[in-house]
Coordinates of C-alpha atoms (C1' of nucleotides) in Angstrom, one line a residue:
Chain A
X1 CA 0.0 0.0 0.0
X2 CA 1.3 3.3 -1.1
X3 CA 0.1 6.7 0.9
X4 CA -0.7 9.2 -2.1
X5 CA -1.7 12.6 -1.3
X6 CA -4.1 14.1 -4.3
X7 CA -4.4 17.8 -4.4
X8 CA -7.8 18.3 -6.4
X9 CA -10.5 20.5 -6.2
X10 CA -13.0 18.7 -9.2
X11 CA -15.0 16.1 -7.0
X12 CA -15.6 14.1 -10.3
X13 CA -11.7 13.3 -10.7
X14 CA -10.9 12.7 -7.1
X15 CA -13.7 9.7 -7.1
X16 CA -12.3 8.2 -10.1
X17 CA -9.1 8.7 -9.3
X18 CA -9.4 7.3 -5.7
X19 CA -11.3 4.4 -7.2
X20 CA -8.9 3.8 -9.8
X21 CA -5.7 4.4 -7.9
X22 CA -7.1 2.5 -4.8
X23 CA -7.6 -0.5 -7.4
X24 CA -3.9 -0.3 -7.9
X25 CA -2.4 -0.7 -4.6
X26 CA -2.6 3.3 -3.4
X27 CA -4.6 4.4 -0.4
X28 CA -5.4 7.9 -1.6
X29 CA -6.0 10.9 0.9
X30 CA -7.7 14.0 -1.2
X31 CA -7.5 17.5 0.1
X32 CA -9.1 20.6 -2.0
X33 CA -6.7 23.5 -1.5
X34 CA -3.7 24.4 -1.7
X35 CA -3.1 25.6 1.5
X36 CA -3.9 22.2 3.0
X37 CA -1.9 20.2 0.8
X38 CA 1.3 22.4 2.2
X39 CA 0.3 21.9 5.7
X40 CA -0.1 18.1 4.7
X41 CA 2.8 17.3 3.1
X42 CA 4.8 19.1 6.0
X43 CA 3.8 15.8 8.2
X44 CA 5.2 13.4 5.8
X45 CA 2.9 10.9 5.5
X46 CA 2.4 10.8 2.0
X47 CA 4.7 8.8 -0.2
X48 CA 3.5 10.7 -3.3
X49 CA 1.9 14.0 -4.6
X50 CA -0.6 14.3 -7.3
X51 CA -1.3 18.0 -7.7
X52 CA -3.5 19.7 -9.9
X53 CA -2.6 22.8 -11.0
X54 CA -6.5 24.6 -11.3
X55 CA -6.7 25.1 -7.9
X56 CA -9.5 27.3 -5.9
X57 CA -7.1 29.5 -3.6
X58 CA -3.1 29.3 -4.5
X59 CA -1.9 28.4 -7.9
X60 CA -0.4 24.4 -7.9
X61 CA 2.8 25.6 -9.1
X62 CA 3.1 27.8 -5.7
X63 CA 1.9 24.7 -4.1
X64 CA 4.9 22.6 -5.6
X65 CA 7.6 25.4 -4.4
X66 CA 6.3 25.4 -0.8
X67 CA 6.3 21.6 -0.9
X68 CA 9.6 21.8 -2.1
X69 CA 11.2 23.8 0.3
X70 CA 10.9 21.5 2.7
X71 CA 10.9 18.1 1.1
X72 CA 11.8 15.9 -1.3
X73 CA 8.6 13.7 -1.9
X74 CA 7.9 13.0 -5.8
X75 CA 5.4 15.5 -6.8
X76 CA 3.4 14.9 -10.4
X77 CA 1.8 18.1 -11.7
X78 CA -1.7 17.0 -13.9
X79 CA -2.8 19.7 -15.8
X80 CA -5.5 20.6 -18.6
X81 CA -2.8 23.2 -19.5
X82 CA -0.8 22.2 -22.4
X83 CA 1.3 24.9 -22.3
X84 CA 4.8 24.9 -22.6
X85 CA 5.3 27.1 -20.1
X86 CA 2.8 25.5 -17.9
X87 CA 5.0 22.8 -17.9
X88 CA 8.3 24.0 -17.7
X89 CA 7.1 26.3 -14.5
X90 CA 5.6 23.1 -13.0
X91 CA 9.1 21.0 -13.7
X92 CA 11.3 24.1 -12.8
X93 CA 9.7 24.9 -9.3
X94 CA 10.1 21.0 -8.4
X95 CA 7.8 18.8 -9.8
X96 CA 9.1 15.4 -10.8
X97 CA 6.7 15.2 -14.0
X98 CA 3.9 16.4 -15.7
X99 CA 1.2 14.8 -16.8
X100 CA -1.7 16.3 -19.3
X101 CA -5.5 15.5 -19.0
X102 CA -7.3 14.1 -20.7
X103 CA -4.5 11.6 -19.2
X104 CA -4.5 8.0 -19.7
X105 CA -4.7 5.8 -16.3
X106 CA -2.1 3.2 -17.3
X107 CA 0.5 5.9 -18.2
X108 CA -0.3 7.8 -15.3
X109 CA 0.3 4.5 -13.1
X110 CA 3.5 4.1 -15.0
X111 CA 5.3 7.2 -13.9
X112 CA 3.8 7.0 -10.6
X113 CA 5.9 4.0 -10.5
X114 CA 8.8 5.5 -11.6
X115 CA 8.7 8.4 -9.3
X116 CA 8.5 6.1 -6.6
X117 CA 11.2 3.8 -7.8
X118 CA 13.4 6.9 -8.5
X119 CA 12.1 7.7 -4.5
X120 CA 12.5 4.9 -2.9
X121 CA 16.2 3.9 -2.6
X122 CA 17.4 7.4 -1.9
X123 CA 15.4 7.1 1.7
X124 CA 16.3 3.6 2.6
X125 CA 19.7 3.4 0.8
X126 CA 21.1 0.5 -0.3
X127 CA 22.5 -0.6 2.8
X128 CA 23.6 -4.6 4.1
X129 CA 24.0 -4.8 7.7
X130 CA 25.0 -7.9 9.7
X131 CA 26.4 -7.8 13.1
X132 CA 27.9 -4.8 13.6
X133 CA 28.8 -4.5 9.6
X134 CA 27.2 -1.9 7.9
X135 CA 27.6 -1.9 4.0
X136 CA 26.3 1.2 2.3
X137 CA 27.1 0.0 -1.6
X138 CA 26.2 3.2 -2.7
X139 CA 28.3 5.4 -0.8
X140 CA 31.2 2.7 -1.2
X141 CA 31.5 2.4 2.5
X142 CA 32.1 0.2 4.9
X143 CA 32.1 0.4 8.8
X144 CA 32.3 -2.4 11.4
X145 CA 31.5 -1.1 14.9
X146 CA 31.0 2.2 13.6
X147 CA 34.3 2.6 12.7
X148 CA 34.7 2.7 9.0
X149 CA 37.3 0.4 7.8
X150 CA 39.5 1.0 4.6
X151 CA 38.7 -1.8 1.8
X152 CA 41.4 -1.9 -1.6
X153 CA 39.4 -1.8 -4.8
X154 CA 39.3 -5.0 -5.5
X155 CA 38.7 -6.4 -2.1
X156 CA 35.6 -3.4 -2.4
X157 CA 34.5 -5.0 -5.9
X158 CA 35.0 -9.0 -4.4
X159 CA 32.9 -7.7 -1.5
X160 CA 30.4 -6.0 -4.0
X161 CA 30.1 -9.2 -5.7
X162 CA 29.1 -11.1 -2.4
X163 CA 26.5 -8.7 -0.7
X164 CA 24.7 -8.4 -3.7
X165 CA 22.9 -11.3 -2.7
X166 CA 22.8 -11.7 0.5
X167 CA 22.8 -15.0 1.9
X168 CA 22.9 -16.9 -1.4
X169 CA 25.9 -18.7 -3.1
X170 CA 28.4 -17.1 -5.7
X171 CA 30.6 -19.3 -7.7
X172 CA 34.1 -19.3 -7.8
X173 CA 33.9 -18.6 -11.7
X174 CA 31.5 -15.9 -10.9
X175 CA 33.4 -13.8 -8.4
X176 CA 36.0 -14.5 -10.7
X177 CA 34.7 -13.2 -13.7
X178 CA 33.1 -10.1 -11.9
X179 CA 36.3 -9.2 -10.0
X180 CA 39.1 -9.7 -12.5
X181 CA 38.0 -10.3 -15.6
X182 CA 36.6 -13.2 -17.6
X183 CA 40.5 -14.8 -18.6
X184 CA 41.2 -14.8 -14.7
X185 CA 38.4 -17.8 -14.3
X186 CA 41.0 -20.5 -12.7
X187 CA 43.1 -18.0 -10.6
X188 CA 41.3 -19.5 -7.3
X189 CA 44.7 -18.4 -5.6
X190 CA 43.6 -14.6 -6.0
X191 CA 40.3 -15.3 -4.3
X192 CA 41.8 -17.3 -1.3
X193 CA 43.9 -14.5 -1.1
X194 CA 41.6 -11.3 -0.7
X195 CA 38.7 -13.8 1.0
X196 CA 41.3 -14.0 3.9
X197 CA 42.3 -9.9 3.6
X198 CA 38.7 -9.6 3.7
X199 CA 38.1 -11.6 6.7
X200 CA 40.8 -9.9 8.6
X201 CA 39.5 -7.2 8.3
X202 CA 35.6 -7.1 8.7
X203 CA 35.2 -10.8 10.5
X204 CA 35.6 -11.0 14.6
X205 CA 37.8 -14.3 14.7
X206 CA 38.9 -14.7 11.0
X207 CA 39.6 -18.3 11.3
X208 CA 35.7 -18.6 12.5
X209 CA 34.2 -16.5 10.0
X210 CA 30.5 -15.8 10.5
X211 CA 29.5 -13.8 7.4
X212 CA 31.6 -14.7 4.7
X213 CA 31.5 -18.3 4.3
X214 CA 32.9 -20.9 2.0
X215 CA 31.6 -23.6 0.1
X216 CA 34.2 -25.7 -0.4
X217 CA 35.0 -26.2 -3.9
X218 CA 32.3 -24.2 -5.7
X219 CA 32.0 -20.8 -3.8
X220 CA 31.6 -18.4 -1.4
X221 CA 28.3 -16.6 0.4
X222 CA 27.8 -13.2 2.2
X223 CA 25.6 -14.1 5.1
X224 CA 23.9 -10.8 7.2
Chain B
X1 CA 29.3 21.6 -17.4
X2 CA 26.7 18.7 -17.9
X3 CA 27.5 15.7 -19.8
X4 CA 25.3 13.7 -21.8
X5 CA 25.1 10.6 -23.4
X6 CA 22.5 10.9 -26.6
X7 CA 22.1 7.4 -27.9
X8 CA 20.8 8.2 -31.5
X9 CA 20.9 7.0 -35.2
X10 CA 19.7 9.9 -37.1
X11 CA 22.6 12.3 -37.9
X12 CA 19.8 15.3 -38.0
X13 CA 18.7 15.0 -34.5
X14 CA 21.6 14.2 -33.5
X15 CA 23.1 17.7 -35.1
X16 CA 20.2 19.2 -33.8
X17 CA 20.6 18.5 -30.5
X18 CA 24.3 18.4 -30.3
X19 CA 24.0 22.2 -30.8
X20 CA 20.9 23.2 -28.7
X21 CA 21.8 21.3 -26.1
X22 CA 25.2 22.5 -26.0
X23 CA 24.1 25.8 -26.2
X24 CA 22.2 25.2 -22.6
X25 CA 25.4 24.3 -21.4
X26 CA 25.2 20.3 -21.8
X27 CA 28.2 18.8 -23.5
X28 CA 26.8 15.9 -25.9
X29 CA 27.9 12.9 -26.4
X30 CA 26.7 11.3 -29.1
X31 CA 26.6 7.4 -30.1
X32 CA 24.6 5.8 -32.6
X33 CA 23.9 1.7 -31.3
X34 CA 22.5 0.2 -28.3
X35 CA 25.4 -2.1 -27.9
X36 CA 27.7 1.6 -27.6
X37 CA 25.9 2.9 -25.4
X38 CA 25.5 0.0 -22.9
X39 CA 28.9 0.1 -23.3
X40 CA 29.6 3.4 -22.4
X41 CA 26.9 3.9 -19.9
X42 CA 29.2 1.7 -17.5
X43 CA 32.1 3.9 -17.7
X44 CA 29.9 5.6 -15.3
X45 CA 31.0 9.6 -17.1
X46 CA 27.6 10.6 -18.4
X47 CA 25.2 12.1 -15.9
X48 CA 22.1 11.5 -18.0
X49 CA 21.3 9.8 -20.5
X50 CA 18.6 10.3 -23.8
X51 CA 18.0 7.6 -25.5
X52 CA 16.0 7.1 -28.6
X53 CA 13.9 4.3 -29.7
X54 CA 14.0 3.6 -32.9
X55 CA 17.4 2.3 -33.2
X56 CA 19.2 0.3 -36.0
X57 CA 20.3 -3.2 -33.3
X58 CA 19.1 -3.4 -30.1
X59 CA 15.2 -2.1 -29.2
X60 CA 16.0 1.2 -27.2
X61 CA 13.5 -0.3 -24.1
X62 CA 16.6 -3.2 -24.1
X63 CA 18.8 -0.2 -23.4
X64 CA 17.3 1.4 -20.8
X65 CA 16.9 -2.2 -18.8
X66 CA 20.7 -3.2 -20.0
X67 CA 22.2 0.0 -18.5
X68 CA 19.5 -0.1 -15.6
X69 CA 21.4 -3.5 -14.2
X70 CA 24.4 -1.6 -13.4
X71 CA 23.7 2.2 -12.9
X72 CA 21.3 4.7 -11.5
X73 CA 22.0 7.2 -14.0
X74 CA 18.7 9.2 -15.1
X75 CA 17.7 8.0 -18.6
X76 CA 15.3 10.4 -20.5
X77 CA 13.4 8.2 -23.5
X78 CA 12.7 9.8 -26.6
X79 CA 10.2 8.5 -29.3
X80 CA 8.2 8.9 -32.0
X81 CA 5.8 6.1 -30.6
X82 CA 3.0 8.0 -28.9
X83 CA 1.3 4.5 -28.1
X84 CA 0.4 3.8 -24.5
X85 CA 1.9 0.5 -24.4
X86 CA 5.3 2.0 -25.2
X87 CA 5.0 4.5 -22.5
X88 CA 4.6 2.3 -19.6
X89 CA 6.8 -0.1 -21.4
X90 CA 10.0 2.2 -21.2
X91 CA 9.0 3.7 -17.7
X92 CA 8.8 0.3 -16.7
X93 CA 11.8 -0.9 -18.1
X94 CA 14.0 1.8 -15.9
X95 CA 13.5 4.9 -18.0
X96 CA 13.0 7.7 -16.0
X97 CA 10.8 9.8 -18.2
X98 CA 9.5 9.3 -21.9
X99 CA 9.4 12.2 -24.3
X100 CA 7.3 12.1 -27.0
X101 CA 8.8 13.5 -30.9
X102 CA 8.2 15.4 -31.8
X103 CA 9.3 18.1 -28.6
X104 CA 9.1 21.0 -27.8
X105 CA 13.0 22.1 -27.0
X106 CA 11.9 24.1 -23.6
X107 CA 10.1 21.5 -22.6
X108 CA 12.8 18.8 -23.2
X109 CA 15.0 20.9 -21.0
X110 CA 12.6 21.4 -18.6
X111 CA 12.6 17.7 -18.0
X112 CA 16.2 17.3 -18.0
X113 CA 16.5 19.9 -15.3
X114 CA 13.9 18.1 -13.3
X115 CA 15.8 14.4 -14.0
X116 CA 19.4 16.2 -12.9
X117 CA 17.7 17.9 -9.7
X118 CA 16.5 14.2 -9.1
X119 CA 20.0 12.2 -9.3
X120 CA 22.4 15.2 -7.8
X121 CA 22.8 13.9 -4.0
X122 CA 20.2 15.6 -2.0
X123 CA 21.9 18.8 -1.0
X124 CA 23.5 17.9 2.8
X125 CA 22.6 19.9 5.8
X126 CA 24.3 23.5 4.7
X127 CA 26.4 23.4 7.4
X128 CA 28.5 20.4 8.2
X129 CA 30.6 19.8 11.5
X130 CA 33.7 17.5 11.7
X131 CA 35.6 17.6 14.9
X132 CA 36.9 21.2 15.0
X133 CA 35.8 21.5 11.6
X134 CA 32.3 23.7 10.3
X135 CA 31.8 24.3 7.0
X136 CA 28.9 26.7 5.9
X137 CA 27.9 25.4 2.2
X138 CA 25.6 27.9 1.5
X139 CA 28.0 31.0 3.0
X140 CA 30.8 29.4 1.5
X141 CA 32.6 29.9 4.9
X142 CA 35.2 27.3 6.5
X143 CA 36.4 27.8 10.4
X144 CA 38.7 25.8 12.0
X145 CA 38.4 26.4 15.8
X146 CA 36.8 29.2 15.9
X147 CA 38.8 31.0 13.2
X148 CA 37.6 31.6 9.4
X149 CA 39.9 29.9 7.0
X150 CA 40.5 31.4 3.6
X151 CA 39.7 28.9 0.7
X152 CA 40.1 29.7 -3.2
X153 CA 37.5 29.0 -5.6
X154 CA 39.1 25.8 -6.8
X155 CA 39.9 24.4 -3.4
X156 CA 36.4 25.5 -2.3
X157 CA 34.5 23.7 -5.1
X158 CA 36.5 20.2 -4.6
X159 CA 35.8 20.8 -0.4
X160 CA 32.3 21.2 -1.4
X161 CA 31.7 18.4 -4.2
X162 CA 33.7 16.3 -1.0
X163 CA 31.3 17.5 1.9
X164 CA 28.1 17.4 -0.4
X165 CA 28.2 13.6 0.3
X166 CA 29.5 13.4 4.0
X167 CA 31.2 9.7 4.5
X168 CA 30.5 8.0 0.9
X169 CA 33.4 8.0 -1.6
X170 CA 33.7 10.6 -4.7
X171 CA 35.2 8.9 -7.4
X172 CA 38.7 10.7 -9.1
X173 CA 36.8 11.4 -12.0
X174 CA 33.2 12.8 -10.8
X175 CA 35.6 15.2 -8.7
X176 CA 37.6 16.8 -11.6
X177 CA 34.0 16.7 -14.0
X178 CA 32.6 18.7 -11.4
X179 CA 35.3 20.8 -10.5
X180 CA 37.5 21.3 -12.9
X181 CA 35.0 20.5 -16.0
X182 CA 33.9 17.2 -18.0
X183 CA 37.8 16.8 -20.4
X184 CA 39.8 17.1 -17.6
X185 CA 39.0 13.5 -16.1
X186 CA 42.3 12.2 -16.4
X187 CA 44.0 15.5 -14.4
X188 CA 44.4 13.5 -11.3
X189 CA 47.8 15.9 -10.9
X190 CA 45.4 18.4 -9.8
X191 CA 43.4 16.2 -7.3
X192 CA 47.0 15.2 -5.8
X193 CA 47.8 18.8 -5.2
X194 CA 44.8 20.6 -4.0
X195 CA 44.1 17.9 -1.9
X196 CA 46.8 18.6 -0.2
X197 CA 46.4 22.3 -0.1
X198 CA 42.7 21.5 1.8
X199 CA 45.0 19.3 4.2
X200 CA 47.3 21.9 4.8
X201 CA 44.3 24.1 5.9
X202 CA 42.0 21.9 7.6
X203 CA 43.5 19.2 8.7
X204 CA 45.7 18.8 12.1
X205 CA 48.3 16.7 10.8
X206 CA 48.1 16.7 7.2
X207 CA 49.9 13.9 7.1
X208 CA 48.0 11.7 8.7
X209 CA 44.2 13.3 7.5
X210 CA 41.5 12.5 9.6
X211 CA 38.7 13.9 7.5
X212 CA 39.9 14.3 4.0
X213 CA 40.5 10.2 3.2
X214 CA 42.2 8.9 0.2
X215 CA 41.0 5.9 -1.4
X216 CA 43.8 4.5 -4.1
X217 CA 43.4 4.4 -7.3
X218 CA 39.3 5.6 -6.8
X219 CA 38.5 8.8 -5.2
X220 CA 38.8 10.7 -1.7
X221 CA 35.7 10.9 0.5
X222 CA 34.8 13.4 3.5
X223 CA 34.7 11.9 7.1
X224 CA 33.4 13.8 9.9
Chain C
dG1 C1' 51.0 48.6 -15.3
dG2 C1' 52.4 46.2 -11.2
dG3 C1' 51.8 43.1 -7.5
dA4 C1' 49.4 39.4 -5.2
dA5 C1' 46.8 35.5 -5.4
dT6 C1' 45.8 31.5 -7.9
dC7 C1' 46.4 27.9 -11.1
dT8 C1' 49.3 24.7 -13.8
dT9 C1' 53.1 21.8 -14.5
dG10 C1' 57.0 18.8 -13.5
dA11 C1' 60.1 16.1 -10.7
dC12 C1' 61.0 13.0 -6.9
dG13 C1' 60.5 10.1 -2.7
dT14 C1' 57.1 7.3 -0.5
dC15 C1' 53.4 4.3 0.1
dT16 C1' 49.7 1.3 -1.4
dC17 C1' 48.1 -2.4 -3.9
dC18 C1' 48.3 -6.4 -6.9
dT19 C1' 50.5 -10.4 -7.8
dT20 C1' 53.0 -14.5 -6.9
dG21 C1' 55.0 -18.4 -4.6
dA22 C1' 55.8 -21.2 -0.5
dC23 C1' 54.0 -23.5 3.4
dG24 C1' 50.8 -25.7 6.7
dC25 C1' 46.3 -27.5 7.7
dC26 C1' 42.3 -30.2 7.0
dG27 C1' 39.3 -33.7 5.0
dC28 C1' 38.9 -37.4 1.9
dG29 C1' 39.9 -41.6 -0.6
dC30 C1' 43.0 -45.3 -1.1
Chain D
dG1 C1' 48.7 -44.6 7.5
dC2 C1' 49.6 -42.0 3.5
dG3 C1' 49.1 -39.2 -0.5
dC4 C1' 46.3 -35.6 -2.6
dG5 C1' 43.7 -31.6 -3.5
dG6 C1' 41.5 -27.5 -1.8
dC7 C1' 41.8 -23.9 1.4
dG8 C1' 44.0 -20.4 4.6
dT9 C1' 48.1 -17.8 5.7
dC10 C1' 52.1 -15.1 5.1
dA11 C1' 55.5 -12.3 3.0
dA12 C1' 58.3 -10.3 -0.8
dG13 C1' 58.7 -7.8 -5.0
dG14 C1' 57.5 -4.6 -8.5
dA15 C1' 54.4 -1.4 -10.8
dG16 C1' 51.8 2.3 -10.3
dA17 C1' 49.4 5.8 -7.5
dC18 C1' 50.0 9.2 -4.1
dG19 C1' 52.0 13.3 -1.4
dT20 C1' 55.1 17.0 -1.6
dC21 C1' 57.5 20.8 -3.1
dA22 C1' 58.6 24.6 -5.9
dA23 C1' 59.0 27.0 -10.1
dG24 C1' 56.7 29.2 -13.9
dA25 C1' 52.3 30.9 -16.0
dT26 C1' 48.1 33.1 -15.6
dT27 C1' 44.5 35.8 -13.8
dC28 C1' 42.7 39.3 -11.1
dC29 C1' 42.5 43.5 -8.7
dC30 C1' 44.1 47.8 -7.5

DNA sequence: GGGAATCTTGACGTCTCCTTGACGCCGCGC
DNA sequence: GCGCGGCGTCAAGGAGACGTCAAGATTCCC
């Protein structure tokens, strides 16, 4: 269930598009100004904005800018206006698209789901913890205890490989052919090697390793 | 300085836009398969992408999921398909909005502003504190203990592309793009020596930097 | 036009990282 | 019991990247 704030004063188009929407997995909250949707999206419940921009009190692009100033929620902009410079006011005071009515519902759904996919992994990163690890991929960072610990490029990129997918096997080929290259696919030496460096580094007893395990003769695994 | 990767077959548009969009300050790079620009969309140097879909090997909604597997970058769709189905196809696929030919120029740029806003790390609290370190982004004012240290413009600009992203890694050629401008990505003479500089001013012992961390051979990252 | 600040460039010593080989341990099959 | 293969560990060496310094070159401001 995805929390979508609608910003509409037509009665008609909020029913159908709370039916519609609520058919495809969005719990829609309508308000019919302006001045509520600011106070509204301040609390941060919503996930998403749909604004229109005919509005009864404050124009929706005004709306946009005030959202914007103190958040970063994925605002569309649906508009009879097919102005250009409807739109590029709309895109230019911080809306994330702009969609024109008549509008069709299945395109409208579809960059709903890209604003939210664009949304989503910016707020909870891409981040693998286990134990005290915490692996922000994204940032390229690694701390254990909080402390952040320094990782080579390649033992980065081996680790890379592994936390990928958490939990599940990677074969020796694989990591291989990820790390080095694909001509490097028997060098098993290199990945004894930096498994070990690895371990030293980010494991509490390296000869007991508790997150990255072998499987003797066909891999290793990353487990949180 | 923007650089952009236009994946495109017809040497018109391509002219076309190779010339309007350089004249809004975008520096256009253009390449004419799918295969290229998978390619070249993992060299990671391109901060957006437009990709067309009518092109001579690979289907253009093959490119957006190809380079989708391995980067974040925004990808802007460009069609002459108005059809629904295509739409929500691309979207789907990764793209992260679909442009239908043919555009109107403002617009176009209207939506790549709004894509860029989207991707550029969301601007860090203005002021950032590290130890006896505070640094005012939007004053552009550094103090060290209580006293104001003088920055120039260039050493300002890499302390700020550094801070911007507190604790996550910068890579050696996103810094000089951003500071110094997209065809010097291969300056890392300059990195060596104004990194340095910053040391010289900020840091306690420079030689042993507590806050601005070199990674070898990949980029320098801001701890506080 | 002159001086100061800033940027660019090159050289050199130092350090990190990748590669490689040797060795010991363990489990398995003979 | 013994040999064998796979794995973990360690350390050395060389290539390349980095830190440092200082001398031009350039820009900017007065």
């Amino acid at each position: 269930m995805t929390q979508l704030l609608l910003v509409e004063d037509d009665a008609t188009i909020v029913r159908t598009l709370t039916v519609t929407l609520g058919a495809h997995g969005y719990r829609v909250e309508a308000v019919g100004a302006g001045s509520e949707a600011i106070e509204r999206a301040r609390s941060g419940q919503d996930e998403v904005l749909l604004v229109d921009l005919g509005l009864p009190d404050i124009d929706g692009i005004d709306v946009v800018r005030a959202v914007r100033m103190t958040s970063t929620v994925p605002i569309l902009v649906l508009s009879a206006r097919d102005g250009r410079d409807a739109k590029v006011a709309a895109l230019d005071a911080g809306a994330d698209d702009y969609v024109t009515k008549p509008f069709d519902m299945s395109e409208l759904l579809a960059r709903l789901r890209a604003a939210l996919r664009r949304a989503r992994p910016a707020a909870a990163a891409s981040v693998v913890r286990a134990g005290d690890l915490v692996i922000d991929r994204q940032a390229r960072r690694v701390e254990r205890a909080g402390r952040l610990v320094h990782l080579s490029p390649t033992e980065w990129n081996l680790l890379d490989v592994l936390v990928r997918t958490p939990g599940s096997l990677v074969t020796q080929r694989e990591i291989l052919r990820e790390v080095w290259g694909p001509q490097y696919f028997d060098e098993t030496n290199y990945l004894r090697v930096y498994v070990a460096q690895l371990r030293r580094k980010l494991e509490d007893r390296p000869s007991q390793p508790r997150h990255l395990l072998t499987d003797p003769g066909v891999g290793y695994r990353f487990e949180p």
